[in-house]
XYZ file of C-alpha atoms in Angstrom:
376
model
C 0.441 26.728 -30.145
C -1.947 24.643 -30.561
C -5.623 25.780 -30.647
C -8.366 24.277 -28.246
C -12.102 23.317 -29.329
C -14.922 22.678 -27.488
C -17.303 20.476 -29.119
C -20.869 20.164 -27.402
C -22.507 16.858 -28.763
C -24.611 15.763 -25.922
C -27.424 14.900 -28.093
C -25.593 12.118 -29.903
C -27.076 9.176 -28.612
C -28.562 7.231 -31.659
C -29.324 7.025 -35.563
C -27.144 9.581 -37.889
C -25.931 11.682 -34.652
C -24.065 8.405 -33.036
C -23.090 7.098 -36.664
C -21.588 10.720 -37.132
C -19.510 10.925 -33.898
C -18.294 7.024 -34.141
C -16.256 8.298 -37.325
C -15.645 12.097 -36.488
C -13.954 11.236 -33.116
C -10.865 9.141 -34.701
C -10.936 11.678 -37.619
C -9.805 14.333 -35.715
C -6.358 12.383 -35.034
C -5.609 14.326 -38.280
C -5.319 17.655 -36.910
C -2.757 17.371 -34.702
C -2.601 21.302 -34.637
C -5.584 21.255 -32.471
C -6.908 19.899 -29.385
C -10.888 18.900 -28.436
C -12.889 18.216 -25.699
C -15.969 16.646 -26.473
C -19.266 17.525 -24.076
C -21.201 14.003 -24.862
C -23.801 11.564 -23.194
C -22.774 9.374 -20.376
C -22.546 6.345 -22.681
C -20.908 7.602 -25.833
C -17.093 6.478 -24.635
C -18.698 2.806 -24.699
C -19.240 3.222 -28.535
C -17.047 5.951 -29.940
C -14.182 3.779 -30.094
C -10.443 4.912 -30.526
C -10.136 7.999 -29.232
C -6.803 10.052 -30.613
C -4.666 11.933 -27.869
C -5.637 15.225 -28.911
C -9.277 14.471 -27.987
C -10.958 14.189 -24.517
C -14.234 12.848 -23.929
C -16.406 14.297 -20.965
C -19.521 12.813 -20.356
C -22.348 14.996 -19.316
C -24.355 13.312 -16.344
C -26.429 16.696 -15.567
C -28.767 17.978 -16.129
C -30.720 15.466 -17.749
C -31.171 15.724 -21.334
C -34.624 16.172 -21.627
C -36.192 19.479 -23.263
C -35.929 21.587 -20.276
C -32.447 19.969 -19.335
C -31.399 20.516 -22.824
C -32.228 24.070 -22.948
C -30.274 24.991 -19.492
C -27.367 23.000 -20.849
C -27.105 24.801 -23.879
C -27.960 28.258 -22.097
C -26.496 27.989 -18.806
C -24.385 24.913 -17.744
C -22.328 25.233 -21.489
C -21.519 28.587 -20.752
C -20.141 28.001 -17.422
C -17.980 25.147 -18.768
C -16.722 27.278 -21.471
C -15.721 29.960 -18.953
C -13.635 27.485 -16.852
C -11.893 26.078 -20.129
C -11.398 29.048 -21.950
C -11.420 27.374 -25.473
C -10.257 29.365 -28.906
C -14.039 28.039 -30.442
C -17.125 25.849 -29.574
C -18.438 23.863 -32.167
C -22.313 22.624 -31.437
C -22.686 19.890 -33.229
C -26.228 19.227 -33.354
C -28.406 22.049 -33.857
C -28.704 23.721 -30.546
C -26.067 25.770 -28.989
C -25.907 28.846 -26.811
C -27.630 32.469 -28.286
C -25.141 34.344 -26.572
C -21.401 32.905 -26.828
C -18.176 34.428 -25.566
C -15.850 32.831 -28.133
C -16.546 32.136 -31.710
C -19.033 29.401 -32.855
C -19.604 26.928 -35.254
C -23.237 25.502 -35.483
C -24.150 22.360 -37.582
C -27.534 21.971 -38.444
C -28.107 18.402 -39.168
C -32.566 17.754 -38.048
C -34.264 18.861 -40.967
C -37.716 18.056 -39.366
C -37.741 21.597 -37.835
C -37.929 22.989 -41.313
C -39.561 20.745 -43.543
C -42.616 21.128 -45.081
C -44.078 17.737 -45.729
C -43.211 17.158 -41.823
C -44.927 20.001 -40.291
C -47.922 19.682 -42.443
C -48.382 16.061 -41.440
C -47.579 16.718 -38.156
C -50.179 17.081 -34.966
C -50.920 20.456 -33.447
C -48.828 19.824 -30.215
C -45.496 18.048 -31.968
C -45.637 21.077 -34.629
C -46.091 23.422 -31.507
C -42.761 21.773 -30.430
C -40.930 21.795 -33.713
C -41.309 25.673 -34.202
C -40.374 25.865 -30.593
C -36.957 24.112 -31.175
C -36.463 25.887 -34.272
C -36.635 29.376 -32.570
C -33.817 27.933 -30.236
C -31.765 26.774 -33.291
C -32.332 30.199 -34.979
C -30.970 31.744 -32.060
C -27.577 29.719 -32.308
C -27.310 30.288 -35.609
C -27.744 34.073 -35.486
C -24.658 34.127 -32.883
C -22.705 31.683 -34.728
C -19.661 32.578 -37.015
C -20.639 29.584 -39.416
C -23.568 27.373 -39.671
C -22.837 23.852 -41.294
C -24.934 21.664 -43.084
C -24.199 18.567 -44.835
C -26.365 19.626 -48.251
C -27.126 22.712 -50.117
C -30.690 21.816 -49.607
C -30.921 21.620 -45.853
C -29.388 24.991 -46.233
C -32.216 26.142 -48.714
C -35.034 24.480 -46.118
C -33.722 26.677 -43.081
C -33.397 30.310 -45.264
C -37.012 29.820 -46.023
C -37.435 30.394 -42.359
C -34.036 32.565 -41.784
C -33.999 34.628 -44.940
C -31.917 37.430 -43.263
C -28.797 34.744 -42.569
C -26.206 35.889 -44.903
C -25.225 32.896 -47.721
C -21.022 33.619 -46.442
C -21.695 32.192 -43.315
C -23.101 28.927 -44.799
C -20.555 26.073 -45.322
C -21.662 22.597 -46.957
C -19.825 20.092 -45.465
C -21.110 16.644 -46.925
C -20.969 13.679 -44.393
C -18.259 11.151 -44.579
C -19.453 7.407 -45.600
C -17.284 4.561 -44.628
C -16.633 2.407 -47.788
C -17.235 -1.800 -48.061
C -15.183 -3.366 -46.110
C -14.892 -1.288 -43.450
C -17.977 -1.742 -41.555
C -19.236 -4.812 -42.973
C -19.495 -7.400 -40.667
C -19.740 -11.416 -40.997
C -22.904 -11.467 -39.200
C -25.400 -13.963 -40.562
C -28.277 -11.715 -41.905
C -31.800 -13.834 -41.542
C -34.005 -13.210 -44.130
C -37.730 -14.274 -44.741
C -37.883 -18.316 -46.273
C -38.999 -17.941 -49.820
C -38.876 -14.430 -50.044
C -39.002 -14.008 -53.936
C -36.756 -12.511 -55.862
C -35.925 -9.495 -56.235
C -34.900 -8.370 -52.976
C -36.006 -4.437 -52.285
C -34.519 -3.385 -49.104
C -35.656 0.241 -47.395
C -33.123 0.554 -44.502
C -34.520 3.211 -42.227
C -35.883 3.079 -38.555
C -40.377 3.844 -38.689
C -41.377 7.649 -38.711
C -43.513 9.916 -40.143
C -41.711 11.588 -42.449
C -40.188 8.428 -43.819
C -42.322 7.869 -46.804
C -44.126 4.003 -45.591
C -47.570 5.576 -46.724
C -46.327 6.305 -50.218
C -44.067 3.011 -50.394
C -46.674 0.775 -49.340
C -48.966 2.229 -51.935
C -46.058 1.364 -54.084
C -45.914 -2.372 -53.076
C -49.655 -2.702 -53.944
C -49.120 -1.325 -57.615
C -46.172 -3.559 -58.371
C -47.967 -6.308 -56.635
C -51.136 -5.427 -58.821
C -48.976 -5.498 -62.005
C -47.700 -8.669 -61.569
C -44.354 -7.812 -60.101
C -42.592 -10.399 -58.329
C -40.619 -8.787 -55.617
C -39.818 -8.931 -51.731
C -39.417 -5.822 -50.100
C -37.561 -5.751 -46.493
C -38.686 -3.360 -44.102
C -36.069 -2.788 -41.221
C -38.651 -1.365 -38.767
C -39.730 -2.311 -35.109
C -43.033 -1.509 -32.990
C -40.746 0.703 -30.722
C -39.489 2.845 -33.219
C -43.078 4.724 -33.528
C -45.512 2.431 -32.017
C -48.759 3.914 -33.550
C -47.024 4.112 -36.561
C -45.558 0.416 -37.037
C -49.082 -0.985 -36.131
C -50.806 1.079 -38.853
C -47.763 -0.440 -41.087
C -48.646 -4.095 -39.932
C -52.484 -3.510 -40.398
C -52.251 -2.084 -44.216
C -50.125 -4.660 -45.055
C -52.376 -7.086 -44.002
C -55.404 -5.768 -45.427
C -53.910 -5.027 -48.584
C -52.531 -8.878 -48.698
C -49.040 -7.853 -48.783
C -48.278 -10.593 -46.172
C -46.037 -12.467 -49.129
C -44.186 -9.411 -50.706
C -43.588 -7.181 -47.741
C -41.760 -8.267 -44.724
C -40.556 -6.672 -41.451
C -37.387 -7.831 -40.661
C -36.609 -5.762 -37.585
C -34.327 -2.978 -36.724
C -30.394 -3.589 -37.499
C -27.162 -2.630 -35.761
C -25.092 -0.814 -38.629
C -22.756 -3.304 -39.088
C -25.631 -5.795 -40.043
C -27.108 -3.130 -42.680
C -23.814 -2.730 -44.118
C -23.628 -6.698 -44.465
C -27.276 -6.885 -45.656
C -26.624 -4.215 -48.520
C -24.951 -6.961 -51.143
C -27.568 -9.437 -50.611
C -30.537 -7.241 -51.774
C -31.243 -6.264 -55.730
C -32.352 -2.600 -54.785
C -32.500 0.085 -52.332
C -35.734 1.898 -51.917
C -35.653 5.271 -50.023
C -38.732 6.959 -49.865
C -38.186 9.535 -47.269
C -39.435 12.784 -47.567
C -37.599 14.852 -45.085
C -33.583 14.710 -44.699
C -30.560 16.146 -43.962
C -28.402 14.039 -45.957
C -29.271 10.519 -46.855
C -26.703 8.078 -45.282
C -28.211 4.699 -47.324
C -28.295 6.436 -50.805
C -24.474 6.102 -50.420
C -23.825 3.149 -48.497
C -25.874 1.319 -51.242
C -24.098 3.069 -54.144
C -20.737 2.372 -52.793
C -21.522 -1.884 -52.948
C -22.768 -1.044 -56.060
C -26.480 -1.545 -55.247
C -28.916 0.824 -57.302
C -30.972 3.038 -55.816
C -34.617 4.632 -56.470
C -35.584 7.304 -54.224
C -38.103 10.138 -53.787
C -37.355 12.886 -56.020
C -36.532 15.476 -53.322
C -33.922 17.944 -53.220
C -31.726 16.626 -50.603
C -32.033 12.808 -52.409
C -31.262 14.500 -55.864
C -28.052 16.224 -54.163
C -26.919 12.932 -52.505
C -27.821 10.700 -55.304
C -26.774 12.578 -58.127
C -26.615 10.309 -61.475
C -26.174 7.741 -59.463
C -29.333 6.824 -57.948
C -32.784 7.184 -60.000
C -35.981 9.448 -58.622
C -39.710 9.652 -59.026
C -41.928 12.363 -57.812
C -41.661 12.537 -54.252
C -45.358 11.402 -53.146
C -46.778 9.659 -56.462
C -46.489 5.546 -55.865
C -47.517 5.324 -59.299
C -44.477 6.376 -60.573
C -42.322 5.025 -57.752
C -43.369 1.590 -59.102
C -42.764 2.746 -62.883
C -39.111 3.658 -62.029
C -38.561 0.336 -59.542
C -39.422 -1.664 -62.584
C -37.449 0.329 -65.007
C -34.402 0.124 -62.800
C -34.433 -3.823 -62.169
C -34.649 -4.094 -65.797
C -31.369 -1.956 -66.482
C -28.123 -3.731 -66.596
C -26.167 -1.013 -66.124
C -28.191 0.112 -63.107
C -25.410 -1.437 -60.226
C -22.396 -0.053 -62.279
C -24.120 3.571 -62.554
C -24.567 3.546 -58.755
C -21.018 2.071 -58.038
C -19.124 4.796 -60.696
C -20.813 7.658 -58.957
C -20.222 6.949 -55.463
C -16.163 6.464 -56.614
C -16.327 9.712 -58.396
C -16.000 11.652 -54.896
C -14.078 11.581 -52.068
C -16.369 10.561 -48.919
C -13.584 9.504 -46.774
C -13.193 10.734 -43.031
C -9.806 11.789 -44.337
C -11.653 14.540 -46.475
C -14.163 15.231 -44.062
C -11.260 15.667 -41.358
C -8.971 17.993 -43.679
C -12.496 20.257 -44.624
C -13.405 19.998 -40.898
C -9.895 21.590 -40.337
C -9.882 24.400 -42.785
C -13.257 25.558 -41.086
C -11.785 25.930 -37.854
C -8.759 27.663 -39.651
C -11.160 29.996 -41.070
C -12.626 30.998 -37.690
C -9.981 31.288 -35.680
C -7.140 33.102 -37.578
């Protein structure tokens, strides 16, 4: 008899959450002994792509998914739907979930901002309070879950600092899948700044306070002052973080970095994948991540990576990337120069990626084993 799983993914609308759902839904075809109903955002069916026969997408149009509406959905409306559907299991795919659940629950924790010390220190009081309240809601869901899934062990360690009573045997590390080059790469022509000097350094990220832009710009100034020629490409837009992007642009101007730091605007995922082979080095200064897709996407195409030496970045990049002290611009500049001069850096990155199975087939197998372990 087939088992039925309800999955709540109403918050998967952009960024890594959307990227994950786009690969996750088709991968469920590999689990024919299970049927899945995925509660999703209204627009999700338009971009999810292929939906297998054993998967049903149910758009959630009401209540609104603002803060209050999201709490209502997790704690009240979802429970009503579960009572109607009577699934064998609930998977809460995006951090939050019901504090009380009539069926076994698997809770995915994928947002590090609620647990990241750097982010909480640098946030304003209002933003910090919101993060604390959201963390509390996450904790309620985790306490009511048979398993808590994180994409890295480093993410689990962040959580345990705030919820030490959670037993380690409840933790499951399920690394994200990463599409190999040629699957998502497109023929899109990426327009780069005229006359941008080589080598080209790319930071493939939207703008946000925890993404390490302040350290990155200090690194660019250090490289420039040492006589190093380069072009640093930033895929950010004002709408990402209006005050922050304005400050980034002002810093570029005040430090006279206009001829080596270029804001090229936000890109679709296919455009980003197409850009990787055109650049010489990926920089990843982000200080707060649960996984870090760009590290692996770059290495898949043989691009060397220099990343902030956080626990999560080191876990994801392993021996295939190079690291600097997380908030040390001078160390970052030195490591970038060393990697640019390392003839084996690209091959080392590609070897590391090839040494692991990052496929969606592997992800589906591991997800299926997780379901089987909870619903016996």
